[in-house]
mmCIF file of C-alpha atoms in Angstrom:
data_model
loop_
_atom_site.group_PDB
_atom_site.id
_atom_site.type_symbol
_atom_site.label_atom_id
_atom_site.label_comp_id
_atom_site.label_asym_id
_atom_site.label_seq_id
_atom_site.Cartn_x
_atom_site.Cartn_y
_atom_site.Cartn_z
ATOM 1 C CA MET A 651 38.332 -71.033 -1.303
ATOM 2 C CA ALA A 652 35.481 -69.947 0.904
ATOM 3 C CA GLY A 653 37.710 -67.440 2.691
ATOM 4 C CA ARG A 654 38.957 -66.037 -0.617
ATOM 5 C CA GLY A 655 35.325 -65.587 -1.833
ATOM 6 C CA ARG A 656 34.323 -63.752 1.301
ATOM 7 C CA GLU A 657 37.314 -61.427 0.893
ATOM 8 C CA GLN A 658 36.368 -60.630 -2.721
ATOM 9 C CA ARG A 659 32.792 -59.906 -1.736
ATOM 10 C CA HIS A 660 34.027 -57.627 1.038
ATOM 11 C CA ARG A 661 36.242 -55.740 -1.398
ATOM 12 C CA ARG A 662 33.353 -55.324 -3.827
ATOM 13 C CA THR A 663 31.160 -54.017 -1.001
ATOM 14 C CA VAL A 664 33.829 -51.526 0.028
ATOM 15 C CA ARG A 665 34.234 -50.337 -3.579
ATOM 16 C CA VAL A 666 30.455 -49.904 -4.010
ATOM 17 C CA ALA A 667 30.228 -48.043 -0.714
ATOM 18 C CA ALA A 668 33.123 -45.795 -1.703
ATOM 19 C CA LEU A 669 31.547 -45.077 -5.075
ATOM 20 C CA ALA A 670 28.192 -44.341 -3.419
ATOM 21 C CA ALA A 671 29.861 -42.037 -0.897
ATOM 22 C CA ALA A 672 31.729 -40.244 -3.684
ATOM 23 C CA ALA A 673 28.481 -39.868 -5.640
ATOM 24 C CA LEU A 674 26.705 -38.448 -2.608
ATOM 25 C CA VAL A 675 29.541 -36.017 -1.955
ATOM 26 C CA GLY A 676 29.503 -34.971 -5.601
ATOM 27 C CA LEU A 677 25.739 -34.515 -5.476
ATOM 28 C CA ALA A 678 26.006 -32.465 -2.297
ATOM 29 C CA VAL A 679 28.698 -30.271 -3.844
ATOM 30 C CA ALA A 680 26.575 -29.807 -6.971
ATOM 31 C CA VAL A 681 23.552 -28.851 -4.897
ATOM 32 C CA VAL A 682 25.594 -26.362 -2.855
ATOM 33 C CA LEU A 683 27.028 -24.827 -6.017
ATOM 34 C CA ALA A 684 23.570 -24.651 -7.597
ATOM 35 C CA LEU A 685 21.859 -23.195 -4.521
ATOM 36 C CA PRO A 686 22.289 -19.517 -5.521
ATOM 37 C CA GLN A 687 20.729 -20.235 -8.911
ATOM 38 C CA ILE A 688 17.910 -22.188 -7.245
ATOM 39 C CA VAL A 689 17.324 -19.289 -4.835
ATOM 40 C CA ARG A 690 17.322 -16.781 -7.700
ATOM 41 C CA LEU A 691 14.721 -18.786 -9.627
ATOM 42 C CA ALA A 692 12.634 -19.284 -6.483
ATOM 43 C CA VAL A 693 12.634 -15.542 -5.695
ATOM 44 C CA VAL A 694 11.665 -14.664 -9.278
ATOM 45 C CA TRP A 695 8.880 -17.257 -9.284
ATOM 46 C CA ARG A 696 7.511 -16.320 -5.859
ATOM 47 C CA LEU A 697 7.520 -12.546 -6.419
ATOM 48 C CA GLY A 698 5.981 -13.047 -9.840
ATOM 49 C CA ALA A 699 3.192 -15.144 -8.323
ATOM 50 C CA LEU A 700 2.578 -12.615 -5.527
ATOM 51 C CA THR A 701 2.511 -9.512 -7.764
ATOM 52 C CA GLY A 702 1.192 -10.917 -11.035
ATOM 53 C CA ARG A 703 4.018 -9.088 -12.821
ATOM 54 C CA PRO A 704 7.286 -9.991 -14.587
ATOM 55 C CA VAL A 705 10.248 -10.201 -12.183
ATOM 56 C CA SER A 706 13.960 -10.321 -12.893
ATOM 57 C CA LEU A 707 16.894 -10.792 -10.530
ATOM 58 C CA ALA A 708 20.520 -10.382 -11.587
ATOM 59 C CA THR A 709 22.359 -12.147 -8.739
ATOM 60 C CA ALA A 710 21.704 -14.222 -5.628
ATOM 61 C CA GLU A 711 24.191 -15.220 -2.911
ATOM 62 C CA LEU A 712 23.366 -17.792 -0.240
ATOM 63 C CA ASP A 713 25.387 -19.041 2.731
ATOM 64 C CA LEU A 714 23.406 -21.686 4.604
ATOM 65 C CA THR A 715 25.972 -22.208 7.347
ATOM 66 C CA GLY A 716 26.242 -18.509 8.103
ATOM 67 C CA GLY A 717 22.560 -17.778 7.438
ATOM 68 C CA ARG A 718 23.264 -15.020 4.887
ATOM 69 C CA LEU A 719 21.278 -14.083 1.771
ATOM 70 C CA ALA A 720 22.028 -11.282 -0.689
ATOM 71 C CA LEU A 721 20.057 -10.324 -3.805
ATOM 72 C CA GLY A 722 21.252 -7.882 -6.482
ATOM 73 C CA GLY A 723 19.519 -6.144 -9.370
ATOM 74 C CA LEU A 724 15.884 -6.873 -8.476
ATOM 75 C CA ARG A 725 13.280 -5.488 -10.890
ATOM 76 C CA ILE A 726 9.501 -5.880 -10.868
ATOM 77 C CA ALA A 727 7.926 -4.626 -14.086
ATOM 78 C CA ASP A 728 4.486 -3.051 -14.186
ATOM 79 C CA HIS A 729 1.719 -4.056 -16.597
ATOM 80 C CA ASP A 730 2.831 -1.341 -19.060
ATOM 81 C CA GLY A 731 6.403 -2.651 -19.100
ATOM 82 C CA GLU A 732 7.843 0.200 -17.033
ATOM 83 C CA ALA A 733 9.561 -0.584 -13.750
ATOM 84 C CA LEU A 734 7.256 -0.773 -10.737
ATOM 85 C CA VAL A 735 10.041 -1.561 -8.230
ATOM 86 C CA THR A 736 13.811 -1.677 -8.596
ATOM 87 C CA ILE A 737 16.289 -2.464 -5.814
ATOM 88 C CA GLU A 738 20.034 -2.315 -6.292
ATOM 89 C CA ARG A 739 20.825 -4.720 -3.451
ATOM 90 C CA VAL A 740 19.175 -6.461 -0.495
ATOM 91 C CA GLU A 741 21.239 -8.248 2.136
ATOM 92 C CA THR A 742 19.966 -10.071 5.203
ATOM 93 C CA ARG A 743 20.752 -12.787 7.741
ATOM 94 C CA PHE A 744 18.324 -15.519 8.690
ATOM 95 C CA SER A 745 18.010 -18.440 11.072
ATOM 96 C CA PRO A 746 18.065 -21.816 9.236
ATOM 97 C CA GLY A 747 16.677 -23.537 12.342
ATOM 98 C CA ASP A 748 13.632 -21.233 12.508
ATOM 99 C CA LEU A 749 13.093 -21.683 8.764
ATOM 100 C CA LEU A 750 12.803 -25.447 9.210
ATOM 101 C CA ARG A 751 10.080 -24.767 11.814
ATOM 102 C CA GLY A 752 8.050 -22.643 9.371
ATOM 103 C CA HIS A 753 9.269 -19.260 10.630
ATOM 104 C CA LEU A 754 11.280 -16.993 8.327
ATOM 105 C CA ARG A 755 13.079 -14.755 10.831
ATOM 106 C CA LEU A 756 15.347 -12.167 9.242
ATOM 107 C CA GLY A 757 17.857 -10.481 11.523
ATOM 108 C CA ARG A 758 18.899 -7.314 9.689
ATOM 109 C CA VAL A 759 17.579 -6.438 6.249
ATOM 110 C CA ALA A 760 19.619 -3.769 4.449
ATOM 111 C CA VAL A 761 17.967 -2.349 1.319
ATOM 112 C CA GLU A 762 20.058 -0.166 -0.978
ATOM 113 C CA GLN A 763 18.786 2.306 -3.585
ATOM 114 C CA PRO A 764 15.141 1.165 -3.890
ATOM 115 C CA ALA A 765 12.851 2.951 -6.340
ATOM 116 C CA VAL A 766 9.064 2.665 -6.625
ATOM 117 C CA ARG A 767 6.815 4.073 -9.361
ATOM 118 C CA ILE A 768 3.185 4.853 -8.479
ATOM 119 C CA VAL A 769 0.679 5.910 -11.137
ATOM 120 C CA ARG A 770 -2.705 7.428 -10.254
ATOM 121 C CA THR A 771 -5.227 6.635 -12.990
ATOM 122 C CA GLY A 772 -8.484 7.594 -11.242
ATOM 123 C CA PRO A 773 -9.862 9.123 -8.031
ATOM 124 C CA ARG A 774 -9.306 5.824 -6.209
ATOM 125 C CA LYS A 775 -7.298 3.858 -8.776
ATOM 126 C CA PHE A 776 -3.546 3.294 -8.888
ATOM 127 C CA ASN A 777 -1.266 0.983 -10.826
ATOM 128 C CA LEU A 778 -0.707 -1.037 -7.644
ATOM 129 C CA SER A 779 -4.348 -1.124 -6.474
ATOM 130 C CA ASP A 780 -4.502 -4.848 -7.255
ATOM 131 C CA LEU A 781 -1.614 -5.444 -4.847
ATOM 132 C CA LEU A 782 -3.393 -3.629 -1.999
ATOM 133 C CA GLY A 783 -6.759 -5.316 -2.329
ATOM 134 C CA GLY A 784 -5.982 -8.484 -0.331
ATOM 135 C CA GLY A 785 -7.631 -9.234 3.002
ATOM 136 C CA ALA A 786 -6.050 -9.017 6.390
ATOM 137 C CA GLY A 787 -5.045 -12.643 6.295
ATOM 138 C CA GLY A 788 -3.116 -14.531 8.860
ATOM 139 C CA GLY A 789 0.321 -14.438 7.333
ATOM 140 C CA GLY A 790 0.122 -17.693 5.324
ATOM 141 C CA PRO A 791 1.824 -21.015 6.151
ATOM 142 C CA LEU A 792 5.246 -19.371 6.609
ATOM 143 C CA ALA A 793 5.391 -16.787 9.406
ATOM 144 C CA LEU A 794 7.641 -13.778 8.777
ATOM 145 C CA THR A 795 9.547 -11.681 11.309
ATOM 146 C CA LEU A 796 11.762 -8.731 10.380
ATOM 147 C CA GLU A 797 13.930 -7.920 13.374
ATOM 148 C CA ARG A 798 15.313 -4.803 11.698
ATOM 149 C CA VAL A 799 14.889 -3.173 8.281
ATOM 150 C CA GLU A 800 17.189 -0.381 7.132
ATOM 151 C CA LEU A 801 16.484 1.376 3.847
ATOM 152 C CA ALA A 802 18.674 4.147 2.437
ATOM 153 C CA GLY A 803 18.632 6.276 -0.697
ATOM 154 C CA GLY A 804 15.073 5.401 -1.670
ATOM 155 C CA THR A 805 13.030 7.184 -4.337
ATOM 156 C CA VAL A 806 9.290 7.163 -5.039
ATOM 157 C CA ILE A 807 7.990 8.609 -8.313
ATOM 158 C CA VAL A 808 4.278 9.439 -8.355
ATOM 159 C CA GLU A 809 2.593 10.141 -11.685
ATOM 160 C CA ASP A 810 -0.915 11.627 -11.564
ATOM 161 C CA ARG A 811 -2.694 10.926 -14.846
ATOM 162 C CA THR A 812 -5.989 12.367 -13.618
ATOM 163 C CA LEU A 813 -4.529 15.813 -14.285
ATOM 164 C CA ALA A 814 -4.279 17.345 -17.761
ATOM 165 C CA PRO A 815 -1.434 17.349 -18.514
ATOM 166 C CA SER A 816 -0.279 14.581 -16.187
ATOM 167 C CA ARG A 817 2.167 15.555 -13.462
ATOM 168 C CA LEU A 818 5.150 13.858 -11.842
ATOM 169 C CA TRP A 819 6.061 14.074 -8.161
ATOM 170 C CA ARG A 820 9.331 12.843 -6.697
ATOM 171 C CA VAL A 821 9.833 11.703 -3.123
ATOM 172 C CA GLU A 822 13.565 11.488 -2.534
ATOM 173 C CA SER A 823 16.137 10.889 0.199
ATOM 174 C CA LEU A 824 13.876 8.163 1.557
ATOM 175 C CA ARG A 825 15.188 6.534 4.744
ATOM 176 C CA LEU A 826 13.446 3.835 6.769
ATOM 177 C CA ASP A 827 14.367 2.219 10.069
ATOM 178 C CA ALA A 828 11.916 -0.455 11.264
ATOM 179 C CA ARG A 829 12.163 -3.010 14.067
ATOM 180 C CA ASP A 830 10.233 -6.102 15.141
ATOM 181 C CA LEU A 831 7.737 -6.371 12.293
ATOM 182 C CA SER A 832 6.003 -9.745 12.262
ATOM 183 C CA THR A 833 3.067 -11.742 10.939
ATOM 184 C CA ARG A 834 3.215 -14.193 13.859
ATOM 185 C CA PRO A 835 0.118 -14.180 16.095
ATOM 186 C CA GLY A 836 0.974 -12.871 19.543
ATOM 187 C CA ALA A 837 4.326 -11.413 18.504
ATOM 188 C CA PRO A 838 5.206 -8.094 20.181
ATOM 189 C CA PRO A 839 4.331 -5.081 18.004
ATOM 190 C CA GLY A 840 7.009 -3.253 16.090
ATOM 191 C CA VAL A 841 8.012 0.351 15.428
ATOM 192 C CA LEU A 842 9.258 2.267 12.415
ATOM 193 C CA ARG A 843 10.469 5.696 11.363
ATOM 194 C CA LEU A 844 10.475 7.092 7.844
ATOM 195 C CA ASP A 845 12.002 10.338 6.573
ATOM 196 C CA ALA A 846 11.831 11.766 3.058
ATOM 197 C CA VAL A 847 11.784 14.967 1.009
ATOM 198 C CA ALA A 848 8.929 15.651 -1.424
ATOM 199 C CA GLY A 849 9.092 18.737 -3.645
ATOM 200 C CA GLY A 850 11.575 20.321 -1.252
ATOM 201 C CA SER A 851 9.313 19.697 1.755
ATOM 202 C CA PRO A 852 10.610 17.453 4.568
ATOM 203 C CA ILE A 853 8.306 14.627 5.657
ATOM 204 C CA SER A 854 8.645 12.463 8.762
ATOM 205 C CA LEU A 855 6.534 9.550 9.953
ATOM 206 C CA TRP A 856 6.686 7.573 13.188
ATOM 207 C CA ALA A 857 4.606 4.439 13.766
ATOM 208 C CA GLY A 858 4.200 2.172 16.776
ATOM 209 C CA GLY A 859 2.098 -0.867 17.603
ATOM 210 C CA VAL A 860 2.832 -2.205 14.116
ATOM 211 C CA ARG A 861 1.594 -5.704 13.285
ATOM 212 C CA LEU A 862 1.742 -7.027 9.731
ATOM 213 C CA ALA A 863 -1.131 -9.522 9.869
ATOM 214 C CA PRO A 864 -3.692 -8.208 10.240
ATOM 215 C CA LEU A 865 -2.276 -4.749 9.542
ATOM 216 C CA THR A 866 -2.415 -2.676 12.739
ATOM 217 C CA PHE A 867 -0.600 0.540 13.699
ATOM 218 C CA HIS A 868 -0.831 4.008 15.169
ATOM 219 C CA ALA A 869 1.236 6.645 13.377
ATOM 220 C CA THR A 870 2.127 10.332 13.404
ATOM 221 C CA ALA A 871 3.171 12.152 10.231
ATOM 222 C CA ILE A 872 4.552 15.678 9.869
ATOM 223 C CA ALA A 873 5.150 17.623 6.637
ATOM 224 C CA ARG A 874 6.591 21.144 6.538
ATOM 225 C CA GLU A 875 6.771 24.006 4.040
ATOM 226 C CA ILE A 876 4.410 22.533 1.427
ATOM 227 C CA ASP A 877 3.570 24.844 -1.477
ATOM 228 C CA ALA A 878 -0.143 25.665 -0.981
ATOM 229 C CA THR A 879 -0.614 26.517 -4.682
ATOM 230 C CA LEU A 880 -0.378 22.795 -5.482
ATOM 231 C CA ALA A 881 -3.953 22.465 -4.183
ATOM 232 C CA ALA A 882 -5.121 24.315 -7.319
ATOM 233 C CA LEU A 883 -4.308 21.208 -9.362
ATOM 234 C CA TYR A 884 -7.072 19.268 -7.590
ATOM 235 C CA LEU A 885 -9.792 21.906 -7.400
ATOM 236 C CA PRO A 886 -12.842 21.229 -9.609
ATOM 237 C CA PRO A 887 -13.217 23.265 -12.835
ATOM 238 C CA GLY A 888 -14.874 26.613 -12.203
ATOM 239 C CA SER A 889 -13.804 26.753 -8.575
ATOM 240 C CA PRO A 890 -14.645 30.236 -7.200
ATOM 241 C CA LEU A 891 -11.294 30.583 -5.427
ATOM 242 C CA THR A 892 -7.754 29.446 -6.234
ATOM 243 C CA PRO A 893 -4.688 29.598 -3.954
ATOM 244 C CA ALA A 894 -2.037 31.826 -5.547
ATOM 245 C CA ARG A 895 0.438 31.909 -2.673
ATOM 246 C CA GLY A 896 1.049 30.319 0.705
ATOM 247 C CA ARG A 897 2.825 27.590 2.618
ATOM 248 C CA LEU A 898 1.315 24.678 4.498
ATOM 249 C CA ASP A 899 2.475 22.771 7.582
ATOM 250 C CA VAL A 900 0.585 19.561 8.381
ATOM 251 C CA SER A 901 0.644 17.074 11.241
ATOM 252 C CA ALA A 902 -1.607 14.049 11.330
ATOM 253 C CA THR A 903 -2.194 10.995 13.476
ATOM 254 C CA VAL A 904 -3.648 7.780 12.098
ATOM 255 C CA GLU A 905 -4.690 4.668 13.984
ATOM 256 C CA ARG A 906 -5.731 1.497 12.208
ATOM 257 C CA GLN A 907 -7.403 -1.500 13.785
ATOM 258 C CA PRO A 908 -8.514 -4.424 11.588
ATOM 259 C CA ASP A 909 -12.055 -4.532 12.972
ATOM 260 C CA ALA A 910 -12.719 -0.819 13.479
ATOM 261 C CA GLY A 911 -11.059 0.654 10.392
ATOM 262 C CA ALA A 912 -9.025 3.861 10.623
ATOM 263 C CA ARG A 913 -9.214 6.971 12.810
ATOM 264 C CA LEU A 914 -7.640 10.206 11.622
ATOM 265 C CA SER A 915 -6.861 13.534 13.277
ATOM 266 C CA LEU A 916 -5.241 16.370 11.334
ATOM 267 C CA ASP A 917 -3.902 19.833 12.063
ATOM 268 C CA ALA A 918 -3.089 22.015 9.029
ATOM 269 C CA VAL A 919 -1.710 25.563 9.252
ATOM 270 C CA PHE A 920 -1.564 27.825 6.167
ATOM 271 C CA SER A 921 0.774 30.805 6.344
ATOM 272 C CA GLN A 922 0.643 33.884 4.090
ATOM 273 C CA LEU A 923 -2.316 32.397 2.233
ATOM 274 C CA GLU A 924 -3.591 34.286 -0.804
ATOM 275 C CA LEU A 925 -6.793 33.320 -2.646
ATOM 276 C CA TRP A 926 -7.866 34.735 -6.012
ATOM 277 C CA ARG A 927 -11.091 34.657 -8.010
ATOM 278 C CA PRO A 928 -10.805 33.208 -11.540
ATOM 279 C CA ARG A 929 -10.799 36.611 -13.313
ATOM 280 C CA GLY A 930 -9.831 38.813 -10.406
ATOM 281 C CA THR A 931 -7.224 41.558 -10.654
ATOM 282 C CA THR A 932 -6.386 41.577 -6.954
ATOM 283 C CA ALA A 933 -6.341 38.968 -4.215
ATOM 284 C CA PHE A 934 -9.795 38.149 -2.870
ATOM 285 C CA LEU A 935 -8.378 37.021 0.470
ATOM 286 C CA HIS A 936 -5.029 37.414 2.179
ATOM 287 C CA ALA A 937 -4.541 35.727 5.539
ATOM 288 C CA PRO A 938 -1.296 35.690 7.516
ATOM 289 C CA ALA A 939 -2.370 32.384 9.086
ATOM 290 C CA VAL A 940 -5.287 29.962 8.695
ATOM 291 C CA ARG A 941 -5.625 26.854 10.814
ATOM 292 C CA VAL A 942 -7.795 23.829 9.962
ATOM 293 C CA ARG A 943 -8.304 21.006 12.453
ATOM 294 C CA LEU A 944 -9.927 17.629 11.934
ATOM 295 C CA GLU A 945 -10.392 15.486 15.014
ATOM 296 C CA ASP A 946 -11.166 11.784 15.323
ATOM 297 C CA LEU A 947 -12.453 11.126 11.796
ATOM 298 C CA GLN A 948 -13.452 7.462 11.629
ATOM 299 C CA VAL A 949 -13.382 5.555 8.351
ATOM 300 C CA GLY A 950 -14.882 2.080 8.611
ATOM 301 C CA PRO A 951 -13.287 -0.987 7.047
ATOM 302 C CA ASP A 952 -16.000 -1.107 4.347
ATOM 303 C CA GLY A 953 -14.965 2.197 2.723
ATOM 304 C CA LEU A 954 -17.371 4.503 0.864
ATOM 305 C CA ALA A 955 -21.125 4.488 1.362
ATOM 306 C CA LEU A 956 -23.602 5.471 -1.358
ATOM 307 C CA GLY A 957 -26.080 8.026 -0.031
ATOM 308 C CA ARG A 958 -28.524 8.144 -2.967
ATOM 309 C CA LEU A 959 -29.740 5.155 -4.920
ATOM 310 C CA ALA A 960 -33.167 5.416 -6.549
ATOM 311 C CA VAL A 961 -35.592 4.792 -9.394
ATOM 312 C CA ALA A 962 -38.334 7.173 -10.506
ATOM 313 C CA PRO A 963 -41.111 7.183 -7.865
ATOM 314 C CA ALA A 964 -44.677 6.060 -8.572
ATOM 315 C CA GLY A 965 -47.189 8.508 -10.048
ATOM 316 C CA THR A 966 -46.388 11.899 -11.529
ATOM 317 C CA GLU A 967 -45.422 13.808 -8.403
ATOM 318 C CA VAL A 968 -42.014 15.458 -8.569
ATOM 319 C CA PHE A 969 -39.715 14.695 -5.639
ATOM 320 C CA GLY A 970 -36.695 16.724 -4.647
ATOM 321 C CA GLY A 971 -33.336 14.963 -4.506
ATOM 322 C CA LEU A 972 -33.236 15.143 -0.704
ATOM 323 C CA TRP A 973 -36.266 12.908 -0.139
ATOM 324 C CA PRO A 974 -36.202 9.134 0.478
ATOM 325 C CA GLY A 975 -39.122 6.802 -0.114
ATOM 326 C CA ASP A 976 -40.166 3.360 -1.338
ATOM 327 C CA PHE A 977 -38.319 4.206 -4.564
ATOM 328 C CA GLY A 978 -35.007 4.590 -2.662
ATOM 329 C CA GLY A 979 -33.731 8.132 -2.943
ATOM 330 C CA ASN A 980 -31.588 9.994 -0.435
ATOM 331 C CA MET A 981 -31.531 7.171 2.112
ATOM 332 C CA ASP A 982 -28.077 8.010 3.518
ATOM 333 C CA ALA A 983 -27.806 4.456 4.841
ATOM 334 C CA PRO A 984 -24.227 3.466 5.728
ATOM 335 C CA ASP A 985 -25.084 -0.130 4.741
ATOM 336 C CA ILE A 986 -25.104 0.657 0.997
ATOM 337 C CA ARG A 987 -21.489 -0.263 0.340
ATOM 338 C CA GLU A 988 -19.403 -2.405 -1.946
ATOM 339 C CA GLY A 989 -20.804 -5.909 -2.358
ATOM 340 C CA VAL A 990 -24.338 -5.053 -1.162
ATOM 341 C CA THR A 991 -27.467 -6.026 -3.134
ATOM 342 C CA VAL A 992 -30.345 -3.511 -3.066
ATOM 343 C CA HIS A 993 -33.873 -4.365 -4.232
ATOM 344 C CA LEU A 994 -36.035 -1.475 -5.501
ATOM 345 C CA PRO A 995 -39.466 -1.657 -7.153
ATOM 346 C CA VAL A 996 -39.804 -0.346 -10.714
ATOM 347 C CA PHE A 997 -42.760 2.051 -11.167
ATOM 348 C CA HIS A 998 -42.059 3.233 -14.737
ATOM 349 C CA GLU A 999 -40.730 1.590 -17.856
ATOM 350 C CA GLY A 1000 -36.957 1.984 -17.895
ATOM 351 C CA ALA A 1001 -36.860 2.662 -14.117
ATOM 352 C CA TYR A 1002 -34.970 5.988 -14.588
ATOM 353 C CA PHE A 1003 -32.355 4.838 -12.132
ATOM 354 C CA TYR A 1004 -29.939 7.325 -10.579
ATOM 355 C CA PHE A 1005 -27.343 7.353 -7.816
ATOM 356 C CA GLY A 1006 -24.840 9.674 -6.143
ATOM 357 C CA ASP A 1007 -23.910 11.370 -2.848
ATOM 358 C CA PHE A 1008 -20.848 9.358 -1.815
ATOM 359 C CA HIS A 1009 -19.646 9.368 1.796
ATOM 360 C CA ALA A 1010 -16.224 8.345 3.054
ATOM 361 C CA ALA A 1011 -17.696 8.440 6.579
ATOM 362 C CA GLN A 1012 -21.081 9.241 8.117
ATOM 363 C CA GLY A 1013 -23.339 8.460 11.028
ATOM 364 C CA ASP A 1014 -26.304 6.106 10.933
ATOM 365 C CA GLY A 1015 -28.574 8.134 8.656
ATOM 366 C CA GLU A 1016 -26.549 11.369 8.388
ATOM 367 C CA ILE A 1017 -28.637 12.845 11.209
ATOM 368 C CA ALA A 1018 -26.189 15.736 11.592
ATOM 369 C CA GLY A 1019 -27.093 16.870 8.062
ATOM 370 C CA SER A 1020 -23.821 15.938 6.410
ATOM 371 C CA GLY A 1021 -21.291 13.149 6.020
ATOM 372 C CA LEU A 1022 -17.731 13.273 4.732
ATOM 373 C CA GLU A 1023 -18.613 13.896 1.075
ATOM 374 C CA SER A 1024 -16.314 12.247 -1.467
ATOM 375 C CA THR A 1025 -15.848 11.403 -5.120
ATOM 376 C CA ALA A 1026 -15.832 7.789 -6.260
ATOM 377 C CA ASP A 1027 -15.832 5.493 -9.272
ATOM 378 C CA VAL A 1028 -18.787 3.100 -8.971
ATOM 379 C CA THR A 1029 -19.586 -0.074 -10.901
ATOM 380 C CA LEU A 1030 -23.197 -1.261 -10.625
ATOM 381 C CA HIS A 1031 -24.595 -4.605 -11.798
ATOM 382 C CA PHE A 1032 -28.310 -4.922 -12.621
#
């Protein structure tokens, strides 16, 4: 009897173990089958959280054993409902082992038919300004390395709503080849090349020393055969001269370091340039060639400085706009930047506050007599 009882218990144990194993296998199969849907939902959620915009994704394919991921029909909508980014297909390979160690290392990322829409709504405002306002950061808890990125058939549509009427620009035939881009501290810097056509003008950009976090690079850009008459769209009303004919070739070098800001050098050559007065009957100036060079312009990480910030001075004496004093005035101090608090005494009821004279770059006090004058939208809190 005792032997028969032990045998029955053994059989029950075997049956329970078999059922448990079958359940685990079924659960594993269900998880594997559901993985693409889980990945699709995770991508939509994560991109939505990063951009603050609605995201949709048509398909997701995942092969954990082979380390392959493919996404199809990605769309990020802008705040107005129009598409901000669309990508027909993205395919990449990754290392599952590195992912478990907190490092997302993508071998080759192939991006097909991407399209980006950029809208300029003010002198320094764009529809994606909120996406570019983050700090340098350190790459977050998950380090990212892109061993190679290949992009083909890209399009960028730029709409400038500061013009009346607004104008559309198309950058087409966009191709990108980038290697060794990483957010990992101490990772070797990467390189990239970008080619495109904008308004019939070829554009090429090469960048080396590229690090993603904090963003660091040195780059050279070349644009050829640009229509010089396009500059007339951005001249202030009542400008004494307007370009009526001419072509422009531009080459520029840009270096960005997280602590020092950006350094820019530019060489622009106008050919067959023709300038007209507003009501002229003949060209005011015709030049076969005009060359403009800008060397080692430095723009600090803090951006624009406000040269004039003042209240009405004490007494009844009239001061010219160039004078500083205890009332503020034309101080030309590079410290008056975004986030700074300035204390000024008030000598008259209402203060008669005024400000202006924006600088994209200047010395300590504008001792050379001028800075890099610029326009700006300013919000002041009193």
